Coordinates of C-alpha atoms in Angstrom, one line a residue:
Chain A
X1 CA 220.8 160.2 -104.3
X2 CA 220.3 159.4 -107.8
X3 CA 222.3 156.6 -109.2
X4 CA 223.3 158.9 -112.2
X5 CA 225.6 160.7 -109.8
X6 CA 228.0 157.7 -109.8
X7 CA 229.0 158.9 -113.4
X8 CA 229.7 162.3 -112.6
X9 CA 233.2 163.5 -112.1
X10 CA 234.8 163.1 -108.7
X11 CA 234.0 166.1 -106.4
X12 CA 232.5 169.2 -107.7
X13 CA 229.2 167.5 -108.6
X14 CA 227.5 169.7 -105.9
X15 CA 228.7 173.3 -105.0
X16 CA 231.4 173.8 -102.4
X17 CA 229.7 175.3 -99.0
X18 CA 230.8 177.9 -96.6
X19 CA 231.5 177.2 -92.9
X20 CA 230.6 179.7 -90.1
X21 CA 231.6 179.1 -86.4
X22 CA 230.1 181.3 -84.0
X23 CA 231.2 181.7 -80.4
X24 CA 231.9 177.9 -80.3
X25 CA 232.7 176.8 -76.7
X26 CA 233.2 173.2 -75.6
X27 CA 233.9 172.0 -72.1
X28 CA 234.8 168.4 -71.0
X29 CA 233.9 168.5 -67.1
X30 CA 235.5 171.5 -65.7
X31 CA 238.2 171.7 -68.4
X32 CA 237.4 174.4 -71.1
X33 CA 238.8 173.1 -74.6
X34 CA 237.2 175.9 -76.7
X35 CA 236.4 179.2 -75.4
X36 CA 234.2 181.2 -77.9
X37 CA 235.6 180.6 -81.2
X38 CA 234.4 182.6 -84.2
X39 CA 235.5 182.4 -87.9
X40 CA 234.0 182.3 -91.3
X41 CA 235.3 179.8 -94.0
X42 CA 234.3 180.8 -97.8
X43 CA 233.2 178.2 -100.3
X44 CA 236.2 176.8 -102.1
X45 CA 238.7 178.1 -99.6
X46 CA 241.7 176.3 -98.1
X47 CA 241.4 177.3 -94.3
X48 CA 244.4 176.0 -92.2
X49 CA 243.7 175.8 -88.5
X50 CA 246.9 175.8 -86.6
X51 CA 247.8 175.6 -82.9
X52 CA 249.8 173.7 -80.4
X53 CA 248.8 170.2 -79.3
X54 CA 245.9 170.2 -77.1
X55 CA 244.6 173.6 -78.2
X56 CA 241.2 172.1 -79.3
X57 CA 241.8 172.2 -83.0
X58 CA 240.6 168.4 -83.6
X59 CA 237.7 169.1 -81.3
X60 CA 236.6 172.1 -83.3
X61 CA 236.8 169.9 -86.5
X62 CA 234.6 167.4 -84.7
X63 CA 232.0 169.9 -84.0
X64 CA 231.7 170.7 -87.7
X65 CA 230.9 167.1 -88.7
X66 CA 228.5 166.6 -85.7
X67 CA 230.7 164.2 -83.6
X68 CA 230.6 166.6 -80.7
X69 CA 227.9 168.9 -79.4
X70 CA 228.9 172.4 -78.3
X71 CA 228.7 173.6 -74.8
X72 CA 227.7 177.0 -76.2
X73 CA 227.8 178.9 -79.6
X74 CA 227.1 176.8 -82.9
X75 CA 228.7 175.7 -86.2
X76 CA 226.8 176.3 -89.4
X77 CA 227.8 174.3 -92.4
X78 CA 226.1 175.9 -95.6
X79 CA 223.9 177.5 -92.9
X80 CA 222.8 174.0 -91.4
X81 CA 223.4 173.5 -87.9
X82 CA 226.6 171.3 -87.6
X83 CA 225.3 169.7 -84.5
X84 CA 222.0 168.4 -86.2
X85 CA 222.6 164.9 -87.7
X86 CA 220.2 165.9 -90.4
X87 CA 223.0 168.3 -91.8
X88 CA 225.0 165.2 -92.7
X89 CA 222.2 164.3 -95.1
X90 CA 221.8 167.7 -96.5
X91 CA 225.6 168.5 -97.1
X92 CA 228.2 166.0 -98.1
X93 CA 231.1 166.4 -95.7
X94 CA 234.0 164.0 -95.4
X95 CA 236.6 164.0 -92.5
X96 CA 240.1 162.6 -93.2
X97 CA 240.9 161.3 -89.6
X98 CA 244.5 161.7 -88.2
X99 CA 245.1 157.9 -87.9
X100 CA 243.1 157.3 -91.2
X101 CA 240.3 155.5 -89.3
X102 CA 240.2 152.9 -92.1
X103 CA 238.2 149.9 -91.6
X104 CA 240.8 147.5 -90.6
X105 CA 238.7 144.2 -91.6
X106 CA 238.1 145.5 -95.1
X107 CA 240.6 145.8 -98.1
X108 CA 241.4 149.4 -99.5
X109 CA 238.7 148.7 -102.3
X110 CA 235.9 147.8 -99.8
X111 CA 237.0 150.7 -97.7
X112 CA 236.2 153.0 -100.5
X113 CA 233.4 151.0 -101.8
X114 CA 231.4 151.0 -98.4
X115 CA 230.1 154.5 -98.9
X116 CA 228.5 154.2 -102.3
X117 CA 227.3 150.7 -101.6
X118 CA 225.6 151.8 -98.2
X119 CA 223.8 154.8 -100.0
X120 CA 223.2 152.8 -103.1
X121 CA 224.8 155.0 -105.6
X122 CA 224.6 152.9 -108.5
X123 CA 225.2 149.2 -109.4
X124 CA 228.6 147.4 -108.6
X125 CA 230.2 148.3 -112.0
X126 CA 229.4 152.1 -111.4
X127 CA 230.7 151.8 -107.7
X128 CA 233.9 150.0 -109.1
X129 CA 234.2 153.0 -111.6
X130 CA 233.9 155.5 -108.9
X131 CA 236.3 153.9 -106.5
X132 CA 239.1 153.2 -109.2
X133 CA 238.9 156.9 -110.3
X134 CA 239.3 157.8 -106.6
X135 CA 242.3 155.6 -106.3
X136 CA 243.8 156.8 -109.5
X137 CA 243.7 160.4 -108.5
X138 CA 245.8 159.5 -105.4
X139 CA 248.0 157.0 -107.4
X140 CA 246.8 154.1 -105.3
X141 CA 245.7 151.6 -108.0
X142 CA 248.3 149.0 -106.8
X143 CA 247.0 149.2 -103.1
X144 CA 243.5 148.2 -104.3
X145 CA 243.4 144.6 -102.6
X146 CA 245.6 145.4 -99.6
X147 CA 244.4 145.5 -96.2
X148 CA 245.0 148.7 -94.0
X149 CA 247.4 146.9 -91.9
X150 CA 249.7 146.3 -95.0
X151 CA 250.0 150.0 -95.8
X152 CA 252.7 152.6 -94.9
X153 CA 251.8 155.6 -92.9
X154 CA 251.9 157.7 -96.2
X155 CA 249.7 155.4 -98.0
X156 CA 247.2 155.0 -95.3
X157 CA 246.7 158.8 -95.3
X158 CA 246.2 158.7 -99.2
X159 CA 243.7 155.9 -98.9
X160 CA 241.9 158.0 -96.1
X161 CA 241.7 160.9 -98.5
X162 CA 240.6 158.7 -101.4
X163 CA 237.8 157.2 -99.3
X164 CA 236.6 160.8 -98.6
X165 CA 236.8 161.7 -102.2
X166 CA 234.5 158.8 -103.2
X167 CA 231.9 160.8 -101.2
X168 CA 232.2 163.6 -103.7
X169 CA 232.2 166.0 -100.7
X170 CA 231.4 169.6 -100.7
X171 CA 233.3 170.1 -97.6
X172 CA 236.6 168.2 -96.9
X173 CA 238.1 168.2 -93.5
X174 CA 241.7 167.0 -92.8
X175 CA 242.8 166.4 -89.1
X176 CA 246.6 166.5 -89.1
X177 CA 247.1 165.1 -92.6
X178 CA 250.9 165.4 -92.5
X179 CA 251.5 164.3 -89.0
X180 CA 253.9 161.4 -88.6
X181 CA 255.0 161.6 -92.1
X182 CA 258.5 162.2 -93.6
X183 CA 259.1 165.7 -95.2
X184 CA 258.8 164.5 -98.6
X185 CA 255.4 162.6 -98.1
X186 CA 254.3 165.8 -96.0
X187 CA 254.8 167.7 -99.2
X188 CA 253.2 165.2 -101.2
X189 CA 249.9 165.3 -99.1
X190 CA 250.1 169.2 -99.1
X191 CA 250.2 168.9 -103.0
X192 CA 247.1 166.6 -103.0
X193 CA 245.2 169.0 -100.8
X194 CA 245.9 171.9 -103.1
X195 CA 245.3 169.9 -106.2
X196 CA 242.0 168.7 -104.9
X197 CA 240.9 172.2 -104.1
X198 CA 242.1 173.5 -107.6
X199 CA 240.3 170.7 -109.4
X200 CA 237.2 170.4 -107.7
X201 CA 236.8 173.8 -105.8
X202 CA 236.0 171.8 -102.6
X203 CA 236.0 173.7 -99.3
X204 CA 238.9 172.4 -97.4
X205 CA 239.6 172.9 -93.7
X206 CA 242.9 171.6 -92.6
X207 CA 243.9 171.2 -89.0
X208 CA 247.6 171.0 -88.6
X209 CA 250.7 172.3 -87.1
X210 CA 252.7 171.9 -90.2
X211 CA 254.0 175.5 -90.7
X212 CA 255.2 174.7 -94.5
X213 CA 251.6 173.5 -95.4
X214 CA 250.0 176.5 -94.0
X215 CA 252.1 179.0 -95.7
X216 CA 252.3 177.3 -99.0
X217 CA 248.6 176.4 -99.8
X218 CA 246.4 178.0 -97.2
X219 CA 244.1 181.0 -98.3
X220 CA 243.7 181.9 -94.6
X221 CA 245.1 180.7 -91.5
X222 CA 243.6 180.5 -88.1
X223 CA 245.8 179.9 -84.9
X224 CA 244.0 178.4 -81.9
X225 CA 245.7 178.7 -78.4
X226 CA 244.3 177.7 -75.1
X227 CA 240.8 177.3 -76.9
X228 CA 240.8 180.8 -78.4
X229 CA 241.6 182.1 -81.9
X230 CA 244.9 184.2 -81.5
X231 CA 245.4 184.8 -85.2
X232 CA 243.1 184.9 -88.2
X233 CA 244.3 186.1 -91.5
X234 CA 246.2 185.3 -94.8
X235 CA 249.3 183.4 -94.5
X236 CA 251.6 186.3 -95.6
X237 CA 250.9 187.9 -92.3
X238 CA 252.3 185.0 -90.5
X239 CA 255.8 185.8 -92.0
X240 CA 256.2 188.5 -89.4
X241 CA 253.8 188.1 -86.7
X242 CA 253.1 190.7 -84.2
X243 CA 251.7 188.5 -81.4
X244 CA 254.7 187.1 -79.3
X245 CA 252.7 183.8 -78.7
X246 CA 252.3 183.4 -82.4
X247 CA 255.8 184.2 -83.2
X248 CA 257.2 181.8 -80.7
X249 CA 254.7 179.0 -82.1
X250 CA 255.7 179.4 -85.5
X251 CA 259.6 179.8 -85.0
X252 CA 260.3 178.3 -81.5
X253 CA 263.8 179.0 -80.3
X254 CA 265.6 176.2 -78.8
X255 CA 267.0 177.3 -75.5
X256 CA 268.9 174.8 -73.7
X257 CA 269.8 177.0 -70.9
X258 CA 266.0 177.6 -70.0
X259 CA 264.2 174.8 -71.5
X260 CA 260.6 175.5 -71.8
X261 CA 259.3 172.1 -70.5
X262 CA 260.4 173.1 -67.0
X263 CA 258.0 176.0 -67.2
X264 CA 255.1 174.1 -68.5
X265 CA 251.9 173.8 -66.4
X266 CA 251.1 170.3 -65.3
Chain B
X1 CA 212.2 166.4 -58.8
X2 CA 213.3 163.3 -60.6
X3 CA 216.8 164.7 -61.1
X4 CA 216.9 165.5 -57.3
X5 CA 215.6 161.9 -56.5
X6 CA 218.3 160.4 -59.0
X7 CA 221.1 162.4 -57.1
X8 CA 220.3 160.7 -53.9
X9 CA 220.6 157.2 -55.6
X10 CA 224.2 155.4 -54.9
X11 CA 226.4 155.6 -57.8
X12 CA 226.4 151.8 -58.8
X13 CA 222.5 151.9 -59.0
X14 CA 222.8 155.1 -61.2
X15 CA 225.2 153.4 -63.6
X16 CA 222.9 150.4 -64.0
X17 CA 220.1 152.7 -64.6
X18 CA 222.1 154.7 -67.1
X19 CA 223.4 151.5 -68.9
X20 CA 219.9 150.0 -69.2
X21 CA 218.5 153.0 -70.5
X22 CA 221.2 153.7 -73.1
X23 CA 221.2 150.0 -74.2
X24 CA 217.3 150.3 -74.7
X25 CA 218.1 153.4 -76.8
X26 CA 220.6 151.7 -78.9
X27 CA 217.9 148.9 -79.4
X28 CA 215.3 151.4 -80.6
X29 CA 217.8 153.1 -82.9
X30 CA 218.7 149.7 -84.4
X31 CA 215.2 148.7 -84.9
X32 CA 214.4 151.9 -86.7
X33 CA 216.6 150.6 -89.5
X34 CA 214.8 147.3 -89.7
X35 CA 213.5 147.8 -93.3
X36 CA 217.2 147.8 -94.3
X37 CA 217.7 144.3 -93.1
X38 CA 216.9 142.5 -96.5
X39 CA 219.5 144.3 -98.4
X40 CA 222.0 143.6 -95.3
X41 CA 221.5 139.9 -96.1
X42 CA 225.2 139.1 -96.5
X43 CA 226.2 140.8 -93.3
X44 CA 223.2 138.7 -91.6
X45 CA 224.5 135.3 -93.0
X46 CA 228.0 136.2 -91.9
X47 CA 226.8 136.9 -88.3
X48 CA 224.7 133.9 -88.4
X49 CA 227.9 131.7 -89.3
X50 CA 229.9 133.6 -86.5
X51 CA 227.1 133.4 -83.8
X52 CA 225.6 129.9 -84.6
X53 CA 227.8 127.7 -86.8
X54 CA 231.3 128.3 -85.1
X55 CA 229.5 128.1 -81.6
X56 CA 227.9 124.8 -82.4
X57 CA 231.1 122.5 -81.6
X58 CA 231.5 123.8 -77.9
X59 CA 227.7 123.8 -77.3
X60 CA 227.8 120.1 -78.4
X61 CA 230.8 119.1 -76.1
X62 CA 229.3 121.0 -73.1
X63 CA 225.6 119.7 -73.5
X64 CA 226.9 116.2 -73.9
X65 CA 228.7 116.1 -70.6
X66 CA 226.0 118.2 -68.8
X67 CA 223.5 115.6 -70.0
X68 CA 225.8 112.8 -68.7
X69 CA 226.4 114.2 -65.6
X70 CA 222.8 114.9 -64.8
X71 CA 222.0 111.2 -65.6
X72 CA 224.9 110.1 -63.3
X73 CA 224.2 112.4 -60.4
X74 CA 220.4 111.5 -60.4
X75 CA 221.0 107.8 -61.1
X76 CA 223.4 107.8 -58.2
X77 CA 220.9 109.6 -55.8
X78 CA 218.0 107.8 -57.3
X79 CA 219.6 104.6 -56.6
X80 CA 218.6 104.4 -53.0
X81 CA 215.4 106.3 -53.0
X82 CA 214.1 104.2 -56.1
X83 CA 213.4 107.0 -58.9
X84 CA 216.0 105.8 -61.2
X85 CA 213.4 105.0 -63.9
X86 CA 212.6 108.7 -63.9
X87 CA 216.2 109.7 -65.2
X88 CA 214.8 110.0 -68.7
X89 CA 212.1 112.6 -67.7
X90 CA 214.6 114.4 -65.3
X91 CA 217.3 114.9 -67.8
X92 CA 214.9 115.7 -70.6
X93 CA 213.0 118.4 -68.6
X94 CA 216.2 119.9 -67.0
X95 CA 218.0 120.2 -70.4
X96 CA 214.9 121.6 -72.2
X97 CA 213.5 124.0 -69.7
X98 CA 216.8 125.1 -68.0
X99 CA 220.2 123.9 -68.9
X100 CA 219.9 123.9 -72.6
X101 CA 219.0 127.5 -73.1
X102 CA 221.1 128.6 -70.1
X103 CA 224.2 127.0 -71.1
X104 CA 223.8 128.2 -74.8
X105 CA 223.4 131.7 -73.6
X106 CA 226.5 131.3 -71.1
X107 CA 228.7 129.9 -74.0
X108 CA 227.3 132.7 -76.3
X109 CA 228.3 135.4 -74.0
X110 CA 231.8 133.8 -73.5
X111 CA 232.4 132.9 -77.0
X112 CA 230.4 135.5 -79.4
X113 CA 229.8 138.2 -76.8
X114 CA 233.4 138.8 -76.0
X115 CA 234.2 138.8 -79.7
X116 CA 231.4 141.3 -80.3
X117 CA 232.5 143.5 -77.5
X118 CA 236.3 143.4 -78.6
X119 CA 235.4 144.3 -82.2
X120 CA 233.1 147.1 -81.7
X121 CA 235.2 148.5 -78.9
X122 CA 238.4 148.5 -81.0
X123 CA 236.4 150.1 -84.0
X124 CA 235.2 152.7 -81.5
X125 CA 238.7 153.4 -80.1
X126 CA 240.2 153.5 -83.5
X127 CA 237.7 156.2 -84.8
X128 CA 236.1 153.6 -87.2
X129 CA 232.6 154.1 -85.7
X130 CA 233.2 158.1 -86.1
X131 CA 234.1 157.4 -89.5
X132 CA 230.8 155.6 -90.1
X133 CA 229.0 158.3 -88.6
X134 CA 230.7 161.1 -90.9
X135 CA 229.8 158.9 -93.8
X136 CA 226.1 159.2 -92.8
X137 CA 226.2 155.3 -92.2
X138 CA 224.4 154.7 -88.7
X139 CA 226.6 152.4 -86.9
X140 CA 223.4 150.7 -85.4
X141 CA 222.3 149.7 -88.9
X142 CA 225.5 148.2 -90.0
X143 CA 227.0 146.9 -86.6
X144 CA 224.1 146.0 -84.4
X145 CA 221.0 145.2 -86.4
X146 CA 222.4 142.2 -88.4
X147 CA 223.8 140.7 -85.2
X148 CA 220.4 141.1 -83.3
X149 CA 218.7 139.3 -86.3
X150 CA 221.3 136.6 -86.3
X151 CA 221.2 136.0 -82.7
X152 CA 217.4 135.5 -82.9
X153 CA 217.8 133.2 -85.9
X154 CA 220.5 131.1 -84.5
X155 CA 219.5 130.8 -80.5
X156 CA 216.8 128.3 -81.2
X157 CA 219.1 126.2 -83.3
X158 CA 221.7 126.2 -80.7
X159 CA 219.2 125.5 -78.0
X160 CA 217.7 122.5 -79.8
X161 CA 221.2 121.2 -80.5
X162 CA 222.1 121.5 -76.8
X163 CA 218.8 119.7 -75.7
X164 CA 219.2 116.9 -78.2
X165 CA 222.9 116.3 -77.4
X166 CA 222.2 116.4 -73.7
X167 CA 219.3 113.9 -74.0
X168 CA 221.7 111.5 -75.9
X169 CA 224.5 112.2 -73.4
X170 CA 221.9 111.2 -70.6
X171 CA 220.8 108.1 -72.3
X172 CA 224.4 106.8 -73.0
X173 CA 225.3 107.1 -69.2
X174 CA 222.1 105.6 -68.3
X175 CA 222.7 102.5 -70.3
X176 CA 226.4 102.0 -69.6
X177 CA 226.7 103.0 -65.9
X178 CA 226.4 99.7 -63.9
X179 CA 224.3 101.2 -61.1
X180 CA 221.9 102.7 -63.3
X181 CA 221.5 100.3 -66.5
X182 CA 218.4 101.8 -68.1
X183 CA 218.0 100.8 -71.8
X184 CA 217.6 103.9 -74.2
X185 CA 214.0 102.6 -75.2
X186 CA 212.9 103.0 -71.6
X187 CA 215.0 106.2 -71.0
X188 CA 213.3 107.9 -74.0
X189 CA 209.8 106.6 -73.4
X190 CA 210.0 108.1 -69.9
X191 CA 211.3 111.3 -71.2
X192 CA 208.4 111.4 -73.8
X193 CA 206.0 110.5 -71.1
X194 CA 206.6 113.5 -68.7
X195 CA 207.4 115.9 -71.6
X196 CA 205.6 117.8 -74.2
X197 CA 206.5 120.4 -76.9
X198 CA 205.6 123.3 -74.5
X199 CA 208.6 122.5 -72.3
X200 CA 211.1 122.7 -75.4
X201 CA 209.1 125.9 -76.3
X202 CA 209.7 127.4 -72.8
X203 CA 213.4 126.7 -73.2
X204 CA 213.3 128.4 -76.7
X205 CA 211.6 131.5 -75.4
X206 CA 214.3 131.8 -72.8
X207 CA 217.0 131.2 -75.1
X208 CA 215.9 133.9 -77.6
X209 CA 215.6 136.4 -74.5
X210 CA 219.0 135.5 -73.1
X211 CA 220.7 135.5 -76.6
X212 CA 219.1 139.0 -77.7
X213 CA 220.2 140.5 -74.3
X214 CA 223.6 139.2 -74.5
X215 CA 224.2 140.6 -78.0
X216 CA 222.6 143.9 -77.2
X217 CA 224.7 144.4 -74.0
X218 CA 227.9 143.4 -75.8
X219 CA 227.4 145.7 -78.8
X220 CA 226.2 148.5 -76.4
X221 CA 229.4 148.0 -74.1
X222 CA 231.7 147.8 -77.2
X223 CA 230.2 150.8 -78.9
X224 CA 230.5 153.0 -75.7
X225 CA 234.2 152.4 -75.0
X226 CA 236.5 155.3 -74.8
X227 CA 240.2 155.3 -74.3
X228 CA 242.8 152.9 -75.7
X229 CA 243.7 149.4 -76.1
X230 CA 243.5 148.9 -72.1
X231 CA 239.9 150.0 -72.3
X232 CA 239.1 147.5 -75.1
X233 CA 240.2 144.7 -72.7
X234 CA 238.1 146.2 -69.9
X235 CA 235.1 146.4 -72.0
X236 CA 235.3 142.7 -73.0
X237 CA 235.6 141.9 -69.4
X238 CA 232.5 144.0 -68.5
X239 CA 230.5 142.7 -71.5
X240 CA 231.0 139.1 -70.5
X241 CA 230.3 139.6 -66.7
X242 CA 227.2 141.7 -67.4
X243 CA 226.0 139.2 -69.7
X244 CA 226.5 136.4 -67.3
X245 CA 224.9 138.2 -64.5
X246 CA 222.0 139.2 -66.7
X247 CA 221.4 135.7 -68.0
X248 CA 221.0 134.3 -64.4
X249 CA 218.9 137.1 -63.2
X250 CA 216.6 137.0 -66.2
X251 CA 216.6 133.2 -65.9
X252 CA 214.7 133.5 -62.5
X253 CA 212.1 136.0 -63.7
X254 CA 211.4 134.6 -67.2
X255 CA 211.1 131.1 -65.6
X256 CA 208.7 132.5 -63.2
X257 CA 206.8 134.3 -65.9
X258 CA 206.5 131.3 -68.0
X259 CA 205.1 129.0 -65.1

């Protein structure tokens, strides 16, 4: 990558890419996590993938960045196979991990500087400029010298997003970006996701079970249950879902007379 | 045909074969990034410090007492048989050809191998390794290669230090133990008479092989950890135990090959 890239504005230097998932299936031993999932995400779109815990959302996300190999079907990122490690060289993809996955032995600054340093995207001054711009976007300038262990949950997520931004991604994937956060911080992260898309037109796929996030910023929503897509459409259609499973997932009724945990499969 | 044959093998043998193959693949993947080593000089130096410098005190202490006890035991046994004048050669050869490299490698496994396995296992479990992959930074390049290069650089230093300290330990005991009482001059004269550089070189070759194996095995086990904190502990144990077994098994074969 040319060093001149480091002087370009944050994301948007390269055009956003589309994503296609075709009949994706994944089996761990005898357990089928994904059973033939297909959908398309348009360039620049915010696609929110929802579903109960254990429905295979995060596993699907890992397929897009090549961290898992499909048992059947395939994922295409800008028409390159997601399982092919070379795709990561052709398309800049960034994944914001649920727990942040920050490098614990490195400061916030070094966490962000690692990518441009390893890929030799300019001299130290250019890298510093690039890192500080990403920190500024997320209002993290004061955390620059802190270690990940010194950060709160919300800051940790923001640093993880900033680290993804430094890559100037064409595709930005978020794994449960608002989990374990208080409602205000969840709203903040939701605003950040929408702002980044609005400002840089980056394609964003968000795995979440945050209903407010999906209804407020998604262009389209997919709901995954038992490894299959049971809903795919605009968030407006979720306000009055026809599928009882989707309705129950989005508006679960608390029934103390017949608690649902007693009917759960073990 | 091969698959059918493999299916008949007992599970522990399959696991050993799988582990060996997978560690060798890790080695090949790491060596592919060899040209990147000069620009990882900082990381290389950091690893040299961790692997070599911080291990020196314990290698010194242990080698001193191993040399001492060798002199003591051989002096005690040799008193009756009359070979006590050969203590210098005995301690010298044993330290250089056998105990220097083996003890340096054993200490490396316990002190550095465990730390490598713990660090990489925790990076794997907390998805830091996955994060590197998504950033298109090969973990082998950043986490394995500098460690392999550092151990190759530092093992000779540790081994020579172990040899020298062990020889001096033996000399002190030989001089001050009343039933041995051999002057350092005659101890070292005897040592020089029966030893040449090839004996030291022999030990250095062994040390390089042991050290390289320990670091590769510990990196491999660390990077293949799955699960949570409990598995990190299990990986550290497995890494150290595997390293110790490999050191002693390899010791026999390498010694035989070098004879």
